[in-house]
Tab-separated table of C-alpha atoms in Angstrom:
chain	number	residue	atom	x	y	z
M	4	MET	CA	159.087	149.181	138.213
M	5	ILE	CA	155.832	149.207	140.274
M	6	GLY	CA	153.766	146.953	142.349
M	7	ASP	CA	151.458	146.595	145.421
M	8	SER	CA	152.010	144.678	148.138
M	9	ASP	CA	149.470	142.891	150.682
M	10	THR	CA	149.924	143.771	154.315
M	11	SER	CA	146.907	142.000	155.854
M	12	SER	CA	148.998	140.736	159.022
M	13	ARG	CA	151.903	143.521	159.604
M	14	ARG	CA	154.554	142.143	161.108
M	15	CYS	CA	157.050	144.689	160.927
M	16	TRP	CA	160.846	144.836	162.053
M	17	LEU	CA	162.757	148.033	162.287
M	18	ILE	CA	166.425	148.110	162.133
M	19	CYS	CA	168.098	152.126	163.430
M	20	ASN	CA	171.394	153.706	163.346
M	21	ALA	CA	172.006	156.033	166.255
M	22	ALA	CA	175.124	157.059	164.887
M	23	SER	CA	173.081	158.333	161.817
M	24	GLY	CA	172.704	162.331	161.732
M	25	SER	CA	169.140	162.739	162.989
M	26	ASN	CA	168.666	158.950	164.795
M	27	ASP	CA	168.599	159.476	168.768
M	28	ASP	CA	166.181	157.630	170.513
M	29	ALA	CA	163.589	160.351	170.839
M	30	ALA	CA	163.710	160.202	166.731
M	31	VAL	CA	163.674	156.288	166.898
M	32	ALA	CA	160.445	156.342	169.642
M	33	GLU	CA	158.574	158.985	167.035
M	34	VAL	CA	158.999	156.612	164.599
M	35	ALA	CA	158.014	153.860	166.183
M	36	ALA	CA	155.053	155.107	167.691
M	37	ALA	CA	154.081	156.696	164.227
M	38	LEU	CA	154.331	153.022	162.504
M	39	ALA	CA	151.942	151.643	165.397
M	40	GLU	CA	149.451	154.105	164.853
M	41	ALA	CA	149.578	153.488	160.963
M	42	GLY	CA	149.105	149.549	161.979
M	43	PHE	CA	152.607	148.381	161.595
M	44	PRO	CA	153.828	148.173	165.382
M	45	PRO	CA	157.573	147.353	165.305
M	46	GLU	CA	157.573	143.844	166.756
M	47	ARG	CA	161.533	143.795	166.695
M	48	THR	CA	164.151	146.694	166.933
M	49	PHE	CA	167.392	146.269	165.794
M	50	ARG	CA	170.329	148.488	166.621
M	51	PHE	CA	172.768	148.889	163.790
M	52	PRO	CA	175.881	147.670	163.227
M	53	ASP	CA	175.784	146.318	166.559
M	54	GLU	CA	172.878	144.342	165.776
M	55	PRO	CA	173.513	142.943	162.302
M	56	SER	CA	170.618	143.587	159.563
M	57	PRO	CA	168.640	139.851	159.276
M	58	ALA	CA	169.246	137.897	156.022
M	59	PRO	CA	166.288	136.817	154.036
M	60	GLU	CA	165.936	133.330	155.355
M	61	ALA	CA	165.625	135.310	158.878
M	62	LEU	CA	162.983	137.793	157.598
M	63	ALA	CA	161.102	134.573	155.709
M	64	ALA	CA	161.132	132.064	158.515
M	65	ALA	CA	159.774	135.061	161.078
M	66	GLY	CA	157.134	135.948	158.590
M	67	VAL	CA	157.798	139.359	158.053
M	68	ASP	CA	155.657	141.646	156.236
M	69	LEU	CA	157.622	144.935	156.577
M	70	LEU	CA	161.153	145.678	156.398
M	71	VAL	CA	161.637	149.151	157.874
M	72	VAL	CA	165.201	151.224	158.080
M	73	PHE	CA	165.780	154.435	159.909
M	74	GLY	CA	169.091	155.617	159.072
M	75	GLY	CA	171.465	157.241	156.974
M	76	ASP	CA	172.968	156.429	152.881
M	77	GLY	CA	175.628	154.198	154.635
M	78	THR	CA	173.232	152.276	156.914
M	79	THR	CA	170.621	151.746	154.357
M	80	HIS	CA	172.964	150.794	152.069
M	81	SER	CA	173.786	147.925	153.834
M	82	VAL	CA	170.486	147.054	155.179
M	83	VAL	CA	168.600	147.081	151.461
M	84	GLU	CA	172.026	144.576	150.260
M	85	SER	CA	171.520	142.501	152.763
M	86	ALA	CA	167.889	142.209	152.247
M	87	VAL	CA	168.581	140.699	148.246
M	88	GLY	CA	166.771	137.768	148.355
M	89	TRP	CA	163.882	138.317	150.232
M	90	ASP	CA	160.477	139.141	148.506
M	91	GLY	CA	159.076	141.572	151.691
M	92	PRO	CA	158.559	145.228	151.069
M	93	LEU	CA	161.111	146.997	152.552
M	94	LEU	CA	160.530	150.927	153.719
M	95	VAL	CA	163.695	153.543	153.666
M	96	LEU	CA	162.733	156.046	156.212
M	97	PRO	CA	165.485	159.379	156.381
M	98	GLY	CA	167.361	159.067	159.265
M	99	GLY	CA	170.811	160.596	158.226
M	100	THR	CA	172.408	163.574	156.766
M	101	MET	CA	171.545	163.770	153.633
M	102	ASN	CA	168.709	160.526	152.534
M	103	MET	CA	169.255	160.304	149.305
M	104	LEU	CA	167.599	157.115	148.962
M	105	ALA	CA	164.716	157.956	151.143
M	106	LYS	CA	164.065	161.647	148.873
M	107	ARG	CA	164.059	159.858	145.782
M	108	LEU	CA	161.221	157.383	147.181
M	109	HIS	CA	159.564	160.216	149.474
M	110	GLY	CA	160.705	163.557	148.451
M	111	ASP	CA	162.248	165.788	150.952
M	112	VAL	CA	159.671	165.049	153.479
M	113	ALA	CA	160.140	163.684	157.734
M	114	ALA	CA	160.233	160.376	158.488
M	115	THR	CA	156.882	160.268	160.391
M	116	ASP	CA	155.227	162.243	157.308
M	117	VAL	CA	156.610	158.950	154.988
M	118	VAL	CA	154.636	156.755	157.553
M	119	GLY	CA	151.854	158.732	157.601
M	120	ARG	CA	151.038	157.965	154.186
M	121	LEU	CA	151.389	154.226	154.219
M	122	ALA	CA	147.964	153.148	152.755
M	123	PRO	CA	146.275	150.447	155.776
M	124	GLY	CA	145.562	147.368	153.364
M	125	ARG	CA	148.764	147.928	150.841
M	126	LEU	CA	152.041	149.117	150.571
M	127	ARG	CA	153.310	150.423	147.017
M	128	THR	CA	156.563	149.327	146.047
M	129	THR	CA	159.046	149.865	143.176
M	130	ARG	CA	162.620	148.279	141.969
M	131	PRO	CA	164.703	151.406	141.057
M	132	PRO	CA	167.975	151.550	138.965
M	133	VAL	CA	171.041	151.134	140.575
M	134	ILE	CA	174.719	150.782	139.746
M	135	ALA	CA	176.198	147.684	139.650
M	136	THR	CA	180.039	147.674	141.003
M	137	ARG	CA	182.663	145.302	141.624
M	138	HIS	CA	182.149	146.283	145.029
M	139	GLY	CA	178.627	145.622	145.305
M	140	MET	CA	175.650	147.816	144.135
M	141	ALA	CA	175.442	151.476	144.347
M	142	LEU	CA	171.923	152.979	145.376
M	143	THR	CA	172.297	156.114	145.023
M	144	GLY	CA	175.517	157.078	143.053
M	145	VAL	CA	179.613	156.360	143.118
M	146	LEU	CA	182.075	159.428	143.468
M	147	ALA	CA	185.854	158.550	142.400
M	148	GLY	CA	188.483	160.396	142.922
M	149	PRO	CA	190.907	162.634	145.402
M	150	GLY	CA	187.506	164.418	146.038
M	151	THR	CA	186.311	161.838	147.991
M	152	VAL	CA	188.881	162.787	150.965
M	153	TRP	CA	186.151	165.084	151.551
M	154	ASN	CA	184.179	162.419	153.473
M	155	GLU	CA	187.253	162.508	156.126
M	156	VAL	CA	185.913	166.244	156.774
M	157	ARG	CA	182.057	165.157	157.095
M	158	GLU	CA	182.800	162.596	159.179
M	159	ALA	CA	184.662	164.440	161.838
M	160	MET	CA	181.687	167.307	161.688
M	161	ARG	CA	179.444	164.412	162.459
M	162	ALA	CA	181.302	163.474	165.482
M	163	ALA	CA	181.724	167.200	166.786
M	164	ASN	CA	185.438	166.658	166.584
M	165	VAL	CA	186.332	170.508	165.625
M	166	LEU	CA	190.181	169.976	165.453
M	167	GLY	CA	189.731	166.917	163.649
M	168	VAL	CA	187.750	169.242	161.383
M	169	VAL	CA	190.234	171.811	161.082
M	170	ALA	CA	193.130	168.983	160.040
M	171	THR	CA	190.917	167.293	157.582
M	172	THR	CA	189.828	170.523	156.030
M	173	ARG	CA	193.352	171.273	155.233
M	174	GLU	CA	194.502	167.895	154.122
M	175	ALA	CA	191.205	167.828	152.152
M	176	ILE	CA	191.510	171.223	150.322
M	177	ALA	CA	195.604	170.366	149.760
M	178	TRP	CA	194.949	166.519	148.197
M	179	SER	CA	191.946	167.772	146.038
M	180	VAL	CA	194.433	169.818	144.038
M	181	LYS	CA	196.987	167.447	144.153
M	182	GLY	CA	195.871	164.169	144.323
M	183	PRO	CA	195.858	161.865	141.178
M	184	LYS	CA	192.557	162.878	139.239
M	185	VAL	CA	190.381	160.413	137.615
M	186	VAL	CA	190.026	160.352	133.568
M	187	CYS	CA	186.260	159.573	132.250
M	188	ALA	CA	187.586	156.719	129.576
M	189	GLU	CA	184.584	156.807	127.247
M	190	VAL	CA	184.212	158.531	124.011
M	191	ASP	CA	183.680	162.505	124.085
M	192	CYS	CA	183.985	162.819	127.898
M	193	GLY	CA	185.346	165.577	129.166
M	194	ARG	CA	188.743	166.661	130.177
M	195	GLU	CA	191.522	164.688	129.001
M	196	ASP	CA	193.342	165.616	132.076
M	197	GLY	CA	191.087	164.276	134.521
M	198	TYR	CA	188.926	165.526	137.024
M	199	ALA	CA	189.585	166.154	141.049
M	200	ALA	CA	186.015	164.234	141.168
M	201	ILE	CA	183.408	162.390	138.966
M	202	THR	CA	179.858	161.479	140.136
M	203	VAL	CA	177.875	158.834	139.127
M	204	THR	CA	174.512	158.699	139.608
M	205	PRO	CA	171.636	156.060	138.488
M	206	ASN	CA	168.425	157.104	136.633
M	207	PRO	CA	166.043	154.924	134.013
M	208	THR	CA	168.187	155.552	130.777
M	209	GLY	CA	171.282	154.609	132.173
M	210	LEU	CA	174.238	156.230	133.976
M	211	GLU	CA	174.865	159.800	134.260
M	212	ALA	CA	178.430	161.131	134.904
M	213	ASN	CA	179.486	164.872	136.161
M	214	GLY	CA	183.316	165.499	136.634
M	215	TYR	CA	184.231	168.099	139.114
M	216	TYR	CA	187.467	170.057	139.024
M	217	ALA	CA	189.809	172.376	140.697
M	218	ASP	CA	191.439	175.025	138.740
M	219	THR	CA	192.206	177.344	142.150
M	220	LEU	CA	192.367	176.296	145.650
M	221	GLY	CA	189.763	179.161	145.748
M	222	ASP	CA	187.352	177.387	143.368
M	223	PHE	CA	187.558	174.048	144.884
M	224	ALA	CA	187.868	175.519	148.934
M	225	GLY	CA	183.927	176.399	147.683
M	226	GLN	CA	183.291	172.918	146.084
M	227	GLY	CA	184.558	171.071	149.138
M	228	ILE	CA	181.700	172.593	150.913
M	229	ALA	CA	179.466	171.343	148.261
M	230	LEU	CA	180.853	167.956	148.451
M	231	LEU	CA	180.583	168.065	152.224
M	232	ASN	CA	176.606	168.535	151.665
M	233	ARG	CA	176.755	166.068	149.241
M	234	ASP	CA	174.848	168.428	146.617
M	235	PHE	CA	177.084	168.420	144.038
M	236	ARG	CA	175.411	170.484	141.392
M	237	ASP	CA	176.692	173.542	143.891
M	238	GLY	CA	180.422	172.789	142.283
M	239	PRO	CA	182.024	174.199	139.549
M	240	HIS	CA	181.619	170.698	136.763
M	241	ASP	CA	181.580	169.475	133.469
M	242	GLU	CA	178.425	166.959	132.396
M	243	LEU	CA	179.959	163.866	131.213
M	244	GLY	CA	176.990	162.436	129.469
M	245	LYS	CA	174.747	159.646	129.868
M	246	HIS	CA	175.947	155.900	129.687
M	247	THR	CA	175.311	152.510	129.664
M	248	ARG	CA	178.703	151.589	130.738
M	249	LEU	CA	181.288	153.529	132.614
M	250	ARG	CA	184.832	153.430	132.695
M	251	LEU	CA	186.688	155.375	134.847
M	252	VAL	CA	190.529	155.123	135.068
M	253	CYS	CA	193.319	156.810	137.270
M	254	PRO	CA	196.035	157.543	135.020
M	255	ASP	CA	198.751	158.113	137.475
M	256	GLY	CA	198.638	154.070	138.161
M	257	GLU	CA	196.946	155.040	141.453
M	258	PRO	CA	194.139	153.671	143.401
M	259	MET	CA	191.660	155.867	142.950
M	260	GLY	CA	189.280	157.601	146.022
M	261	LEU	CA	185.968	155.896	146.090
M	262	LEU	CA	182.581	156.130	148.013
M	263	ILE	CA	179.511	154.135	147.333
M	264	ASP	CA	176.366	155.935	148.460
M	265	GLY	CA	178.722	157.733	150.675
M	266	GLU	CA	180.851	155.009	152.299
M	267	PRO	CA	184.384	154.408	151.193
M	268	PHE	CA	185.234	151.515	149.359
M	269	GLU	CA	189.303	150.568	148.255
M	270	GLY	CA	189.110	151.987	144.877
M	271	GLY	CA	191.675	150.492	141.702
M	272	THR	CA	193.390	152.244	139.165
M	273	GLU	CA	190.312	151.631	136.763
M	274	GLU	CA	186.707	151.301	138.091
M	275	GLN	CA	183.705	149.794	135.722
M	276	PHE	CA	179.990	150.430	136.436
M	277	HIS	CA	177.172	149.136	134.921
M	278	PRO	CA	173.264	150.229	135.146
M	279	ALA	CA	171.095	147.197	137.263
M	280	THR	CA	167.439	147.105	138.495
M	281	LEU	CA	167.811	146.428	142.577
M	282	GLU	CA	166.057	142.883	143.004
M	283	VAL	CA	164.332	144.581	146.401
M	284	ASP	CA	160.939	145.933	146.536
M	285	LEU	CA	160.732	148.943	147.955
M	286	VAL	CA	158.083	150.769	149.307
M	287	THR	CA	157.536	154.236	147.671
M	288	THR	CA	155.407	157.377	148.730
M	289	ILE	CA	155.753	160.254	146.718
M	290	ASP	CA	152.290	159.724	144.971
M	291	GLU	CA	150.593	159.786	148.070
M	292	SER	CA	151.931	162.862	149.136
């Protein structure tokens, strides 16, 4: 769903996270300057997670006309989820490692380039499809299975922890091969013995699932890099179809590894997913390029 938002008063709040991949003080200053030049000078800047994301009531009471989040997928997930119930526009800027939602909304461009596209009198907004889970919504996707352990390698790399990267990489390869696999429980949904990882992504026609396997250690060593970069298409996989609902099961009866928008959650032996529509207006500029 696409709409327009009037921005005549232009009261702007900015949320950033210094722990995100490309979100240091200099980058935040550049974004703030770009917003000011576009007519949206940030009135307040929140340093997430030390400062919590403002609730809908606070945004409404302050008369905020534009809420901006400049961070990675995890930060964006928290901010967007906190904003549910607010009727103003939210601008997602790429400030992390993968920036999956920002790319959907704006394409693969820099944060300052996105700001430069903002129209002077209106903002084009959309409410994109998302995934409903028992843990909350997934804006960009879900990853389930022992392959989620590669997230620990990614975190060690982001922290520049060389010894941690070596240790977690060894553990990730071993666990990806030996850990309890995950099965797609729908009809004609891939291998009966399951997968090292299953991804679920939202699109306008439902949920798209792909299964990633590790027949050999060498296969998964290569696939691990793909998982680490969250470019799942580079790994060996099976297309598991599109669904109006999806049920994933761990046949071993063990809790499954689970990442939602790249952040870890405590998975159960079974998880169900349904398509939904986001109840927040997100600014989109992909047609303004």
